[in-house]
Amino acid sequence: MKTKNKINVLELISPEMQQVMQFYADNPQPAPESNDYPSMRLAYNQDRRYWNADAPEMFSIRDISVSTSYGDVLTRLYQPTEKTPATLYYLHGGGFILGNLDTHDRIMRLLASYTGCAVIGIDYSLSPEAHYPQAIDESAQVCQFYYQHADHYGINTQYIGFAGDSAGAMLSLATVLWLRDKQIHCGKVSAALLWYGLYGLRDSTSRRLYGGEWDGLRQQDLEEYDNAYLTALGNRDAPYYCLFNNDLTQDIPPCFIASAQYDPLIDDSVTLFKTLEAHQLACEYKMYPGTLHAFLHYSRMMKVADDAIRDGAHYFVKQLNN
């Protein structure tokens, strides 16, 4: 779509979201020194430091390296209390190319605090150094490792869940499908918490109308993320990338599907919700008005971001009690 035809979402976002945008206007972040991935990652990591401050304290936080068939994968185990009723695996967003355990630290601490459960962040291998489906397979292997060593780490993996934002939401649901299809058991998957994910649509109304410099989700940006993750010749119809090409009619845990109103990926979330709902699968959809993609990071400034994390946490606890 011609840029001038797109909706000017910056005139429509909520006062809270405008406050975040004003913060960036008043505190411009240094641009990456170059266009290479290490420079982009360094800039992203530095940008997220402010937003991760003042997070809840934990009973215990441990960084644990897990051996996989691809090499060692770093994980971070958050325990809000000594004994926890379940374990929630978290896969961070960042377009498959950015992000780590530090960039999403506050989100994971809040999830641990609000659920009372152990949260394990998975620092899966980034693209383009690693490509589809390595991050999914790594996450499944991490899940198996903790299931086999739960007593050693003092966690309960009889009941587990997967959670993620943006690309991490896709990877979370893809991992759930991977475990199901390959009949890998590492605990009962009680729920999946999915914040503004992409699930395989190539085009949609929201992808046409929204997205710009402010969220890094222009059409060309989305294509670059895809190319890095899949490689330029990758199969966009692959069932663990385009999840709508997988079986979404059975054996899927209850899903909390959250979206941002002015996110070019919102139609992915709506399509996922309507698909699961049509097949009578347990799911809940919630759209957060006036927000942009990635708003979950801004809980220091935006109450709605904290609310969205709480809503997902409460959904997970509810499924544990069912």
Coordinates of C-alpha atoms in Angstrom, one line a residue:
M1 CA 0.0 0.0 0.0
K2 CA 1.2 3.5 -0.8
T3 CA 2.5 5.0 2.5
K4 CA 0.2 8.1 2.3
N5 CA -2.8 5.8 2.2
K6 CA -2.0 4.0 5.5
I7 CA -3.8 5.0 8.7
N8 CA -1.9 7.5 10.8
V9 CA -2.1 5.5 14.0
L10 CA 0.0 8.0 16.0
E11 CA -3.0 10.3 16.0
L12 CA -5.2 7.5 17.4
I13 CA -3.1 5.8 20.1
S14 CA -4.0 6.1 23.7
P15 CA -2.6 8.8 26.1
E16 CA -0.5 6.1 27.7
M17 CA 1.0 5.0 24.4
Q18 CA 1.5 8.7 23.5
Q19 CA 3.5 9.1 26.7
V20 CA 5.8 6.3 25.6
M21 CA 6.3 7.9 22.2
Q22 CA 7.0 11.3 23.8
F23 CA 9.6 9.6 26.1
Y24 CA 11.4 8.4 23.0
A25 CA 11.1 11.9 21.4
D26 CA 12.6 13.4 24.5
N27 CA 15.2 10.7 25.0
P28 CA 16.3 9.6 21.5
Q29 CA 18.1 6.3 21.4
P30 CA 21.4 6.0 19.6
A31 CA 21.1 4.4 16.2
P32 CA 23.0 1.2 15.6
E33 CA 26.5 1.9 14.5
S34 CA 26.0 -0.2 11.4
N35 CA 23.3 -2.3 9.7
D36 CA 24.8 -5.6 10.8
Y37 CA 23.0 -7.9 13.3
P38 CA 25.5 -7.5 16.2
S39 CA 25.1 -3.7 16.0
M40 CA 21.3 -4.0 15.8
R41 CA 21.2 -6.3 18.8
L42 CA 23.5 -4.1 20.9
A43 CA 21.2 -1.1 20.2
Y44 CA 18.1 -3.1 21.1
N45 CA 19.6 -4.4 24.3
Q46 CA 20.6 -0.8 25.4
D47 CA 17.1 0.5 24.6
R48 CA 15.4 -2.1 26.7
R49 CA 17.5 -1.4 29.9
Y50 CA 15.4 1.5 31.0
W51 CA 12.1 -0.5 30.6
N52 CA 13.4 -3.5 32.6
A53 CA 14.2 -1.5 35.7
D54 CA 12.3 -1.7 39.0
A55 CA 11.0 -5.2 38.4
P56 CA 9.8 -7.5 41.2
E57 CA 12.4 -9.3 43.4
M58 CA 12.4 -13.1 43.2
F59 CA 13.1 -15.8 45.7
S60 CA 15.7 -17.1 43.3
I61 CA 17.0 -16.4 39.8
R62 CA 19.5 -18.8 38.2
D63 CA 21.1 -18.8 34.7
I64 CA 21.4 -22.5 33.6
S65 CA 23.0 -23.7 30.4
V66 CA 21.1 -26.6 28.8
S67 CA 22.8 -28.9 26.3
T68 CA 20.9 -29.5 23.1
S69 CA 21.7 -31.2 19.8
Y70 CA 22.5 -27.7 18.5
G71 CA 24.8 -26.8 21.3
D72 CA 24.3 -25.1 24.7
V73 CA 21.2 -22.9 25.2
L74 CA 21.2 -20.4 28.0
T75 CA 18.0 -20.4 30.2
R76 CA 17.0 -18.3 33.2
L77 CA 14.9 -19.8 36.0
Y78 CA 12.8 -17.4 38.0
Q79 CA 11.3 -18.7 41.2
P80 CA 9.0 -16.2 43.0
T81 CA 8.7 -18.6 46.0
E82 CA 10.6 -21.7 47.2
K83 CA 7.8 -24.0 46.0
T84 CA 5.8 -23.3 42.8
P85 CA 2.7 -25.2 41.4
A86 CA 3.8 -25.2 37.8
T87 CA 6.4 -24.0 35.3
L88 CA 5.9 -21.5 32.5
Y89 CA 8.4 -21.3 29.6
Y90 CA 8.9 -17.9 28.1
L91 CA 10.1 -17.2 24.5
H92 CA 11.0 -13.6 23.9
G93 CA 10.1 -11.5 20.9
G94 CA 12.4 -9.5 18.6
G95 CA 11.6 -10.6 15.1
F96 CA 13.6 -13.8 15.4
I97 CA 16.8 -11.7 15.1
L98 CA 16.9 -9.6 18.3
G99 CA 16.3 -10.0 22.0
N100 CA 17.6 -12.1 24.9
L101 CA 16.9 -12.9 28.5
D102 CA 17.8 -9.4 29.6
T103 CA 15.6 -7.6 27.2
H104 CA 12.5 -9.3 28.5
D105 CA 13.6 -9.7 32.1
R106 CA 10.8 -7.5 33.6
I107 CA 8.1 -9.3 31.7
M108 CA 9.3 -12.6 33.0
R109 CA 9.6 -11.4 36.6
L110 CA 6.1 -10.0 36.4
L111 CA 4.7 -13.2 35.1
A112 CA 6.5 -15.2 37.8
S113 CA 5.1 -12.7 40.4
Y114 CA 1.5 -12.7 39.1
T115 CA 1.3 -16.5 38.6
G116 CA 3.3 -17.7 41.6
C117 CA 4.9 -20.1 39.2
A118 CA 8.4 -20.8 38.1
V119 CA 9.2 -19.0 34.8
I120 CA 12.0 -20.3 32.6
G121 CA 13.2 -17.9 29.9
I122 CA 14.8 -19.7 26.8
D123 CA 17.6 -17.8 25.0
Y124 CA 17.0 -19.6 21.8
S125 CA 19.4 -19.2 18.9
L126 CA 18.7 -16.1 16.8
S127 CA 18.5 -15.8 13.1
P128 CA 20.0 -15.6 10.6
E129 CA 22.8 -17.6 12.3
A130 CA 20.1 -20.1 13.1
H131 CA 17.0 -20.6 11.0
Y132 CA 13.7 -22.5 11.1
P133 CA 13.0 -24.7 12.9
Q134 CA 16.0 -24.6 15.2
A135 CA 14.6 -22.3 17.8
I136 CA 11.5 -24.5 18.1
D137 CA 13.5 -27.7 18.4
E138 CA 15.8 -26.1 21.0
S139 CA 12.8 -25.0 23.1
A140 CA 11.4 -28.5 23.0
Q141 CA 14.7 -29.9 24.1
V142 CA 14.9 -27.4 26.9
C143 CA 11.4 -28.5 28.0
Q144 CA 12.5 -32.1 28.1
F145 CA 15.7 -31.3 30.1
Y146 CA 13.7 -29.6 32.9
Y147 CA 11.1 -32.3 32.9
Q148 CA 13.9 -34.8 33.5
H149 CA 15.7 -32.7 36.1
A150 CA 12.8 -31.0 37.9
D151 CA 13.7 -32.4 41.3
H152 CA 17.2 -31.1 41.0
Y153 CA 16.1 -27.6 40.3
G154 CA 13.2 -27.7 42.7
I155 CA 10.4 -27.0 40.2
N156 CA 7.1 -28.6 39.3
T157 CA 7.0 -29.7 35.6
Q158 CA 4.0 -31.9 35.9
Y159 CA 2.0 -28.8 34.8
I160 CA 3.6 -26.4 32.3
G161 CA 2.8 -23.6 30.0
F162 CA 4.3 -21.6 27.1
A163 CA 4.3 -17.9 26.7
G164 CA 5.8 -15.3 24.4
D165 CA 5.4 -12.0 22.7
S166 CA 5.5 -11.2 19.0
A167 CA 7.9 -13.7 17.3
G168 CA 8.1 -15.4 20.7
A169 CA 4.3 -16.0 20.7
M170 CA 4.7 -17.8 17.4
L171 CA 7.6 -19.8 18.7
S172 CA 5.6 -20.7 21.8
L173 CA 2.6 -22.0 19.9
A174 CA 4.9 -23.7 17.4
T175 CA 6.7 -25.5 20.2
V176 CA 3.4 -26.7 21.6
L177 CA 2.5 -28.1 18.2
W178 CA 5.9 -29.6 17.8
L179 CA 5.6 -31.4 21.2
R180 CA 2.2 -32.7 20.3
D181 CA 3.0 -33.9 16.7
K182 CA 6.2 -35.6 17.7
Q183 CA 4.6 -37.1 20.9
I184 CA 7.2 -35.6 23.2
H185 CA 6.0 -35.5 26.8
C186 CA 7.5 -33.0 29.2
G187 CA 4.5 -32.3 31.4
K188 CA 0.9 -31.4 30.9
V189 CA 0.7 -28.2 28.8
S190 CA -2.0 -26.3 30.7
A191 CA -2.1 -23.1 28.6
A192 CA -0.3 -21.0 26.0
L193 CA -0.1 -17.2 26.6
L194 CA 0.3 -15.4 23.3
W195 CA 0.8 -11.6 23.1
Y196 CA 0.5 -10.0 19.6
G197 CA 2.1 -12.9 17.7
L198 CA 2.5 -13.6 14.0
Y199 CA 1.2 -16.9 13.0
G200 CA 1.7 -17.2 9.3
L201 CA -0.5 -14.7 7.4
R202 CA 1.3 -13.2 4.4
D203 CA -1.1 -10.4 3.8
S204 CA -4.1 -8.9 5.7
T205 CA -6.0 -5.7 6.2
S206 CA -4.0 -4.8 9.3
R207 CA -0.7 -5.5 7.6
R208 CA -1.8 -3.0 4.8
L209 CA -3.1 -0.3 7.1
Y210 CA -0.7 -0.3 10.0
G211 CA 3.0 -0.5 10.6
G212 CA 5.7 2.2 10.2
E213 CA 9.0 3.6 11.5
W214 CA 7.5 3.7 15.1
D215 CA 7.1 -0.1 15.4
G216 CA 9.6 -1.5 12.9
L217 CA 6.8 -3.4 11.2
R218 CA 6.6 -2.0 7.7
Q219 CA 6.0 -4.5 5.0
Q220 CA 9.8 -4.6 4.1
D221 CA 10.7 -5.1 7.8
L222 CA 8.4 -8.1 8.1
E223 CA 9.9 -9.6 4.9
E224 CA 13.4 -9.1 6.3
Y225 CA 12.5 -10.9 9.5
D226 CA 11.0 -13.7 7.6
N227 CA 14.0 -14.0 5.3
A228 CA 16.4 -14.1 8.2
Y229 CA 14.4 -16.8 10.0
L230 CA 13.4 -19.0 7.1
T231 CA 16.2 -17.9 4.7
A232 CA 15.1 -16.2 1.5
L233 CA 14.2 -19.5 -0.1
G234 CA 12.4 -20.9 2.9
N235 CA 9.0 -22.4 2.8
R236 CA 6.4 -19.9 4.0
D237 CA 3.8 -22.7 4.1
A238 CA 5.8 -24.9 6.5
P239 CA 3.4 -26.0 9.3
Y240 CA 5.6 -24.8 12.1
Y241 CA 5.9 -21.3 10.5
C242 CA 2.5 -20.8 9.0
L243 CA 0.7 -22.4 11.9
F244 CA -2.6 -22.2 10.0
N245 CA -1.2 -25.0 7.9
N246 CA -0.8 -27.2 11.0
D247 CA -3.7 -29.0 12.7
L248 CA -5.5 -26.5 14.8
T249 CA -8.6 -28.6 15.5
Q250 CA -7.5 -30.8 18.3
D251 CA -5.1 -31.4 21.3
I252 CA -4.3 -27.7 21.7
P253 CA -4.1 -26.3 25.2
P254 CA -6.3 -23.3 26.3
C255 CA -4.9 -20.2 24.6
F256 CA -4.9 -16.6 25.9
I257 CA -4.6 -14.5 22.7
A258 CA -3.8 -10.9 23.2
S259 CA -3.5 -8.2 20.5
A260 CA -2.6 -4.5 20.2
Q261 CA -5.2 -2.3 18.4
Y262 CA -2.9 -0.6 16.0
D263 CA -0.6 -3.6 15.3
P264 CA -0.1 -4.7 11.7
L265 CA -0.1 -8.3 13.1
I266 CA -3.5 -8.0 14.8
D267 CA -5.2 -10.0 12.1
D268 CA -2.9 -12.9 12.8
S269 CA -4.3 -13.0 16.4
V270 CA -7.9 -12.6 15.3
T271 CA -7.5 -15.4 12.7
L272 CA -6.0 -17.7 15.3
F273 CA -8.7 -17.0 17.8
K274 CA -11.5 -17.5 15.3
T275 CA -9.9 -20.7 14.1
L276 CA -9.7 -22.2 17.6
E277 CA -13.2 -20.9 18.5
A278 CA -14.7 -22.5 15.4
H279 CA -13.4 -25.9 16.5
Q280 CA -14.7 -25.5 20.1
L281 CA -11.2 -25.2 21.6
A282 CA -10.7 -23.3 24.8
C283 CA -9.4 -19.8 24.1
E284 CA -9.8 -16.2 25.1
Y285 CA -9.1 -13.2 23.0
K286 CA -8.4 -9.7 24.3
M287 CA -7.5 -6.6 22.3
Y288 CA -5.9 -3.7 24.2
P289 CA -7.2 -0.4 22.9
G290 CA -4.9 2.4 21.7
T291 CA -1.8 0.3 21.8
L292 CA 1.0 -0.4 19.4
H293 CA 3.0 -3.6 18.9
A294 CA 5.5 -4.4 21.7
F295 CA 3.6 -2.4 24.3
L296 CA 4.1 -5.1 26.8
H297 CA 7.6 -3.8 27.4
Y298 CA 6.4 -0.5 28.7
S299 CA 4.8 -1.5 32.0
R300 CA 6.9 1.0 33.9
M301 CA 4.8 3.7 32.2
M302 CA 1.7 2.0 30.9
K303 CA -0.8 0.5 33.2
V304 CA -2.4 -1.3 30.2
A305 CA 0.9 -3.2 29.7
D306 CA 0.9 -4.4 33.3
D307 CA -2.8 -5.3 32.9
A308 CA -2.1 -7.4 29.8
I309 CA 0.6 -9.3 31.7
R310 CA -1.7 -9.8 34.7
D311 CA -4.5 -11.0 32.4
G312 CA -2.3 -13.6 30.9
A313 CA -1.0 -14.7 34.3
H314 CA -4.5 -15.0 35.7
Y315 CA -5.6 -17.0 32.7
F316 CA -2.7 -19.5 33.3
V317 CA -3.6 -19.8 37.0
K318 CA -7.2 -20.4 36.1
Q319 CA -6.3 -23.3 33.8
L320 CA -4.2 -24.8 36.5
N321 CA -7.2 -24.8 38.9
N322 CA -9.6 -26.3 36.3

